[in-house]
PDB file of C-alpha atoms in Angstrom:
ATOM      1  CA  MET A   1       0.319   0.141  -0.279  1.00 41.00           C
ATOM      2  CA  GLU A   2       3.509   2.305   0.511  1.00 45.00           C
ATOM      3  CA  GLY A   3       3.549   5.061  -1.713  1.00 45.00           C
ATOM      4  CA  LYS A   4      -0.332   5.027  -3.457  1.00 66.00           C
ATOM      5  CA  ASN A   5      -2.067   7.803  -2.215  1.00 89.00           C
ATOM      6  CA  VAL A   6      -2.461  10.238  -4.462  1.00 95.00           C
ATOM      7  CA  ILE A   7      -4.635  13.835  -3.078  1.00 96.00           C
ATOM      8  CA  TYR A   8      -5.873  16.221  -5.436  1.00 96.00           C
ATOM      9  CA  VAL A   9      -5.864  19.635  -4.208  1.00 97.00           C
ATOM     10  CA  GLY A  10      -9.034  21.672  -5.956  1.00 96.00           C
ATOM     11  CA  GLN A  11     -11.955  23.755  -4.666  1.00 95.00           C
ATOM     12  CA  LYS A  12     -12.297  22.437  -1.383  1.00 97.00           C
ATOM     13  CA  PRO A  13     -10.956  24.375   1.529  1.00 96.00           C
ATOM     14  CA  VAL A  14      -7.004  23.801   2.672  1.00 95.00           C
ATOM     15  CA  MET A  15      -8.162  22.409   5.835  1.00 96.00           C
ATOM     16  CA  SER A  16     -10.798  19.684   4.167  1.00 96.00           C
ATOM     17  CA  TYR A  17      -7.377  18.370   1.926  1.00 96.00           C
ATOM     18  CA  CYS A  18      -5.275  18.166   5.769  1.00 96.00           C
ATOM     19  CA  LEU A  19      -7.599  15.864   6.910  1.00 95.00           C
ATOM     20  CA  ALA A  20      -7.592  14.068   3.777  1.00 95.00           C
ATOM     21  CA  ILE A  21      -3.661  13.868   4.124  1.00 95.00           C
ATOM     22  CA  MET A  22      -3.691  12.454   7.774  1.00 93.00           C
ATOM     23  CA  THR A  23      -6.357  10.255   7.822  1.00 93.00           C
ATOM     24  CA  ALA A  24      -4.579   8.523   4.557  1.00 92.00           C
ATOM     25  CA  LEU A  25      -1.363   8.493   6.676  1.00 92.00           C
ATOM     26  CA  LYS A  26      -3.301   6.985   9.611  1.00 87.00           C
ATOM     27  CA  GLY A  27      -1.303   2.930  10.087  1.00 82.00           C
ATOM     28  CA  ASP A  28       1.143   1.452   8.218  1.00 86.00           C
ATOM     29  CA  VAL A  29       1.106   4.683   5.031  1.00 89.00           C
ATOM     30  CA  LYS A  30       4.391   6.221   4.845  1.00 92.00           C
ATOM     31  CA  GLU A  31       3.914   8.541   1.622  1.00 94.00           C
ATOM     32  CA  VAL A  32       1.551  10.702   0.188  1.00 95.00           C
ATOM     33  CA  SER A  33       0.876  12.337  -3.080  1.00 96.00           C
ATOM     34  CA  LEU A  34      -0.601  15.863  -3.203  1.00 96.00           C
ATOM     35  CA  MET A  35      -0.864  16.215  -7.026  1.00 97.00           C
ATOM     36  CA  ALA A  36      -2.659  20.293  -8.388  1.00 97.00           C
ATOM     37  CA  ARG A  37      -2.764  22.624 -11.088  1.00 95.00           C
ATOM     38  CA  GLY A  38      -3.359  25.790 -12.783  1.00 94.00           C
ATOM     39  CA  ARG A  39      -4.277  27.933  -9.823  1.00 94.00           C
ATOM     40  CA  ALA A  40      -4.433  25.237  -7.037  1.00 96.00           C
ATOM     41  CA  ILE A  41      -0.894  24.696  -7.095  1.00 97.00           C
ATOM     42  CA  SER A  42      -1.215  27.350  -4.572  1.00 96.00           C
ATOM     43  CA  LYS A  43      -3.721  26.247  -2.500  1.00 97.00           C
ATOM     44  CA  ALA A  44      -1.171  21.993  -2.535  1.00 97.00           C
ATOM     45  CA  VAL A  45       1.328  24.518  -1.498  1.00 97.00           C
ATOM     46  CA  ASP A  46      -0.185  25.972   1.716  1.00 96.00           C
ATOM     47  CA  VAL A  47      -1.623  22.499   2.355  1.00 97.00           C
ATOM     48  CA  ALA A  48       1.985  21.030   2.706  1.00 97.00           C
ATOM     49  CA  GLU A  49       3.081  23.817   5.010  1.00 96.00           C
ATOM     50  CA  VAL A  50      -0.145  23.455   6.920  1.00 96.00           C
ATOM     51  CA  VAL A  51       0.199  20.433   7.803  1.00 96.00           C
ATOM     52  CA  ARG A  52       3.511  20.045   8.758  1.00 95.00           C
ATOM     53  CA  ASN A  53       3.729  23.202  10.835  1.00 94.00           C
ATOM     54  CA  GLN A  54       0.954  22.525  12.400  1.00 93.00           C
ATOM     55  CA  PHE A  55      -0.289  18.775  12.766  1.00 93.00           C
ATOM     56  CA  MET A  56       2.029  16.583  11.886  1.00 92.00           C
ATOM     57  CA  LYS A  57       5.209  17.631  11.856  1.00 92.00           C
ATOM     58  CA  GLU A  58       7.395  14.516  11.933  1.00 92.00           C
ATOM     59  CA  LEU A  59       6.475  14.729   8.065  1.00 94.00           C
ATOM     60  CA  ALA A  60       9.240  16.364   5.158  1.00 95.00           C
ATOM     61  CA  VAL A  61       9.095  17.390   1.362  1.00 96.00           C
ATOM     62  CA  LYS A  62      10.201  14.170   0.249  1.00 95.00           C
ATOM     63  CA  ASP A  63      10.387  14.937  -3.370  1.00 96.00           C
ATOM     64  CA  ILE A  64       7.997  18.274  -5.378  1.00 97.00           C
ATOM     65  CA  THR A  65       8.027  17.740  -9.183  1.00 97.00           C
ATOM     66  CA  ILE A  66       6.422  20.191 -11.319  1.00 97.00           C
ATOM     67  CA  GLY A  67       4.720  20.074 -15.711  1.00 96.00           C
ATOM     68  CA  THR A  68       3.262  20.872 -18.048  1.00 95.00           C
ATOM     69  CA  GLU A  69      -0.893  19.297 -19.028  1.00 94.00           C
ATOM     70  CA  THR A  70      -2.347  19.923 -22.297  1.00 92.00           C
ATOM     71  CA  LEU A  71      -6.226  20.193 -21.869  1.00 88.00           C
ATOM     72  CA  ASP A  72      -8.989  20.639 -25.248  1.00 87.00           C
ATOM     73  CA  THR A  73     -10.862  23.249 -24.181  1.00 84.00           C
ATOM     74  CA  GLU A  74     -14.673  23.347 -25.109  1.00 85.00           C
ATOM     75  CA  GLU A  75     -13.845  24.821 -28.336  1.00 86.00           C
ATOM     76  CA  GLY A  76     -12.142  22.323 -29.657  1.00 85.00           C
ATOM     77  CA  ALA A  77      -8.589  24.265 -28.954  1.00 88.00           C
ATOM     78  CA  SER A  78      -5.670  23.281 -26.455  1.00 87.00           C
ATOM     79  CA  ARG A  79      -4.303  24.759 -23.960  1.00 89.00           C
ATOM     80  CA  ASN A  80      -1.115  24.677 -21.662  1.00 92.00           C
ATOM     81  CA  ILE A  81      -1.748  24.177 -17.392  1.00 94.00           C
ATOM     82  CA  SER A  82       1.065  23.753 -15.033  1.00 96.00           C
ATOM     83  CA  ASN A  83       0.677  21.172 -12.229  1.00 96.00           C
ATOM     84  CA  ILE A  84       2.946  19.892  -9.387  1.00 97.00           C
ATOM     85  CA  LYS A  85       3.184  17.242  -7.583  1.00 97.00           C
ATOM     86  CA  ILE A  86       4.196  17.042  -3.802  1.00 97.00           C
ATOM     87  CA  VAL A  87       5.197  13.864  -2.115  1.00 96.00           C
ATOM     88  CA  LEU A  88       5.030  14.077   1.727  1.00 96.00           C
ATOM     89  CA  ALA A  89       7.141  11.121   3.669  1.00 95.00           C
ATOM     90  CA  LYS A  90       6.959  10.245   7.392  1.00 91.00           C
ATOM     91  CA  GLU A  91      10.093  10.344   8.804  1.00 82.00           C
TER      92      GLU A  91
ATOM     93  CA  MET B   1      28.254  35.450 -10.561  1.00 41.00           C
ATOM     94  CA  GLU B   2      26.700  32.215 -10.603  1.00 45.00           C
ATOM     95  CA  GLY B   3      23.939  31.970  -8.078  1.00 45.00           C
ATOM     96  CA  LYS B   4      23.473  34.848  -6.997  1.00 66.00           C
ATOM     97  CA  ASN B   5      20.168  35.426  -9.787  1.00 89.00           C
ATOM     98  CA  VAL B   6      17.288  35.382  -7.823  1.00 95.00           C
ATOM     99  CA  ILE B   7      13.207  36.817 -10.341  1.00 96.00           C
ATOM    100  CA  TYR B   8      10.598  37.496  -7.611  1.00 96.00           C
ATOM    101  CA  VAL B   9       7.303  36.447  -9.792  1.00 97.00           C
ATOM    102  CA  GLY B  10       4.938  39.205  -8.362  1.00 96.00           C
ATOM    103  CA  GLN B  11       1.366  40.827 -10.138  1.00 95.00           C
ATOM    104  CA  LYS B  12       2.998  40.933 -14.330  1.00 97.00           C
ATOM    105  CA  PRO B  13       1.892  39.229 -16.585  1.00 96.00           C
ATOM    106  CA  VAL B  14       3.879  35.466 -16.880  1.00 95.00           C
ATOM    107  CA  MET B  15       6.305  36.417 -20.229  1.00 96.00           C
ATOM    108  CA  SER B  16       7.414  39.375 -17.773  1.00 96.00           C
ATOM    109  CA  TYR B  17       8.838  36.849 -15.802  1.00 96.00           C
ATOM    110  CA  CYS B  18      10.344  34.541 -19.128  1.00 96.00           C
ATOM    111  CA  LEU B  19      12.052  37.421 -20.698  1.00 95.00           C
ATOM    112  CA  ALA B  20      13.672  38.280 -17.193  1.00 95.00           C
ATOM    113  CA  ILE B  21      14.541  34.679 -16.835  1.00 95.00           C
ATOM    114  CA  MET B  22      15.810  35.374 -20.936  1.00 93.00           C
ATOM    115  CA  THR B  23      17.627  38.176 -19.710  1.00 93.00           C
ATOM    116  CA  ALA B  24      19.366  37.016 -16.639  1.00 92.00           C
ATOM    117  CA  LEU B  25      20.881  33.773 -18.393  1.00 92.00           C
ATOM    118  CA  LYS B  26      22.724  35.065 -21.059  1.00 87.00           C
ATOM    119  CA  GLY B  27      26.657  35.167 -20.730  1.00 83.00           C
ATOM    120  CA  ASP B  28      27.889  33.216 -18.372  1.00 86.00           C
ATOM    121  CA  VAL B  29      25.034  32.897 -15.838  1.00 89.00           C
ATOM    122  CA  LYS B  30      24.243  29.376 -15.440  1.00 92.00           C
ATOM    123  CA  GLU B  31      21.412  29.363 -13.009  1.00 94.00           C
ATOM    124  CA  VAL B  32      18.522  31.495 -11.686  1.00 95.00           C
ATOM    125  CA  SER B  33      16.575  31.552  -8.946  1.00 96.00           C
ATOM    126  CA  LEU B  34      12.506  32.092  -9.025  1.00 97.00           C
ATOM    127  CA  MET B  35      10.727  33.315  -5.144  1.00 97.00           C
ATOM    128  CA  ALA B  36       7.462  33.698  -5.276  1.00 97.00           C
ATOM    129  CA  ARG B  37       4.707  33.533  -2.326  1.00 95.00           C
ATOM    130  CA  GLY B  38       0.529  33.237  -1.708  1.00 94.00           C
ATOM    131  CA  ARG B  39      -0.904  33.143  -4.821  1.00 94.00           C
ATOM    132  CA  ALA B  40       1.534  34.078  -7.206  1.00 96.00           C
ATOM    133  CA  ILE B  41       3.033  30.580  -6.481  1.00 97.00           C
ATOM    134  CA  SER B  42       1.529  28.882  -8.761  1.00 96.00           C
ATOM    135  CA  LYS B  43       2.066  31.555 -11.431  1.00 97.00           C
ATOM    136  CA  ALA B  44       5.519  31.116 -10.622  1.00 97.00           C
ATOM    137  CA  VAL B  45       5.214  27.346 -11.462  1.00 97.00           C
ATOM    138  CA  ASP B  46       4.031  28.571 -15.472  1.00 96.00           C
ATOM    139  CA  VAL B  47       6.286  30.834 -15.811  1.00 97.00           C
ATOM    140  CA  ALA B  48       8.991  27.961 -14.862  1.00 97.00           C
ATOM    141  CA  GLU B  49       7.376  25.729 -17.264  1.00 96.00           C
ATOM    142  CA  VAL B  50       7.081  28.351 -19.991  1.00 96.00           C
ATOM    143  CA  VAL B  51      10.763  28.852 -20.427  1.00 96.00           C
ATOM    144  CA  ARG B  52      11.249  25.490 -20.683  1.00 95.00           C
ATOM    145  CA  ASN B  53       8.941  24.215 -22.720  1.00 94.00           C
ATOM    146  CA  GLN B  54       8.985  27.315 -25.261  1.00 93.00           C
ATOM    147  CA  PHE B  55      12.001  29.350 -25.106  1.00 93.00           C
ATOM    148  CA  MET B  56      15.347  27.210 -23.697  1.00 92.00           C
ATOM    149  CA  LYS B  57      15.226  23.561 -23.930  1.00 92.00           C
ATOM    150  CA  GLU B  58      17.846  22.761 -22.254  1.00 92.00           C
ATOM    151  CA  LEU B  59      16.779  25.068 -19.091  1.00 94.00           C
ATOM    152  CA  ALA B  60      16.503  21.959 -16.071  1.00 95.00           C
ATOM    153  CA  VAL B  61      14.477  22.777 -13.109  1.00 96.00           C
ATOM    154  CA  LYS B  62      17.332  21.689 -10.143  1.00 95.00           C
ATOM    155  CA  ASP B  63      15.491  22.419  -7.322  1.00 96.00           C
ATOM    156  CA  ILE B  64      12.077  23.065  -5.746  1.00 97.00           C
ATOM    157  CA  THR B  65      11.581  24.194  -2.428  1.00 97.00           C
ATOM    158  CA  ILE B  66       8.598  25.368  -0.107  1.00 97.00           C
ATOM    159  CA  GLY B  67       8.250  27.457   3.544  1.00 96.00           C
ATOM    160  CA  THR B  68       6.299  29.602   5.363  1.00 95.00           C
ATOM    161  CA  GLU B  69       6.137  33.226   6.368  1.00 94.00           C
ATOM    162  CA  THR B  70       4.720  35.325   9.187  1.00 91.00           C
ATOM    163  CA  LEU B  71       3.443  38.325   7.774  1.00 88.00           C
ATOM    164  CA  ASP B  72       2.531  41.098  10.153  1.00 87.00           C
ATOM    165  CA  THR B  73      -1.071  42.594   8.682  1.00 84.00           C
ATOM    166  CA  GLU B  74      -1.876  46.208   9.406  1.00 85.00           C
ATOM    167  CA  GLU B  75      -4.029  44.845  12.419  1.00 86.00           C
ATOM    168  CA  GLY B  76      -0.886  43.878  13.737  1.00 85.00           C
ATOM    169  CA  ALA B  77      -1.990  40.068  13.943  1.00 88.00           C
ATOM    170  CA  SER B  78       0.228  37.467  12.090  1.00 88.00           C
ATOM    171  CA  ARG B  79      -0.285  35.588   9.146  1.00 89.00           C
ATOM    172  CA  ASN B  80       1.776  32.768   7.884  1.00 92.00           C
ATOM    173  CA  ILE B  81       1.725  32.571   3.988  1.00 94.00           C
ATOM    174  CA  SER B  82       3.751  29.974   1.997  1.00 96.00           C
ATOM    175  CA  ASN B  83       6.706  30.629  -0.757  1.00 96.00           C
ATOM    176  CA  ILE B  84       8.439  28.143  -2.731  1.00 97.00           C
ATOM    177  CA  LYS B  85      11.695  28.449  -4.497  1.00 97.00           C
ATOM    178  CA  ILE B  86      12.456  27.027  -7.902  1.00 97.00           C
ATOM    179  CA  VAL B  87      15.956  27.215  -8.929  1.00 97.00           C
ATOM    180  CA  LEU B  88      16.658  26.913 -13.119  1.00 96.00           C
ATOM    181  CA  ALA B  89      19.653  25.550 -14.390  1.00 95.00           C
ATOM    182  CA  LYS B  90      21.118  25.606 -17.827  1.00 91.00           C
ATOM    183  CA  GLU B  91      21.948  22.086 -18.706  1.00 82.00           C
TER     184      GLU B  91
END
């Protein structure tokens, strides 16, 4: 079950995702990935920081990667959107 | 002169920061850091991706770190704000 936990950050409040991370990391699970794209990227960073600073001090940022996805719009055009993946791991 | 270049991402359009990066990386400079906080974090990721995908394909993401700063508000209270640092380097 290790390393399979992925949480997608979107429109919900920061605390919802903090709770999701803490729930995911119960028991033997040692690692969780936060994924976000577009404007939610800032929120994903907030979530990672709030969890680490306020709730789980033993949590470390293991890896951060950024990338680009191409989305097709309703008009048939395509646009690029940035994404981020933040891997948090228990030490 | 290496590693001293820092570009702060804020309110300007993405392309302004892309141009700043390309200007900073002229000549012998091999590395530039993008810094952003709060909502500008998403824009910093956009800037890094646009520069790498569209203008300087030889540019690599060398390191990404996130953190928290405490700001004092005008009311005398303090609030936390997340930040990001993206280090881009010529290969």
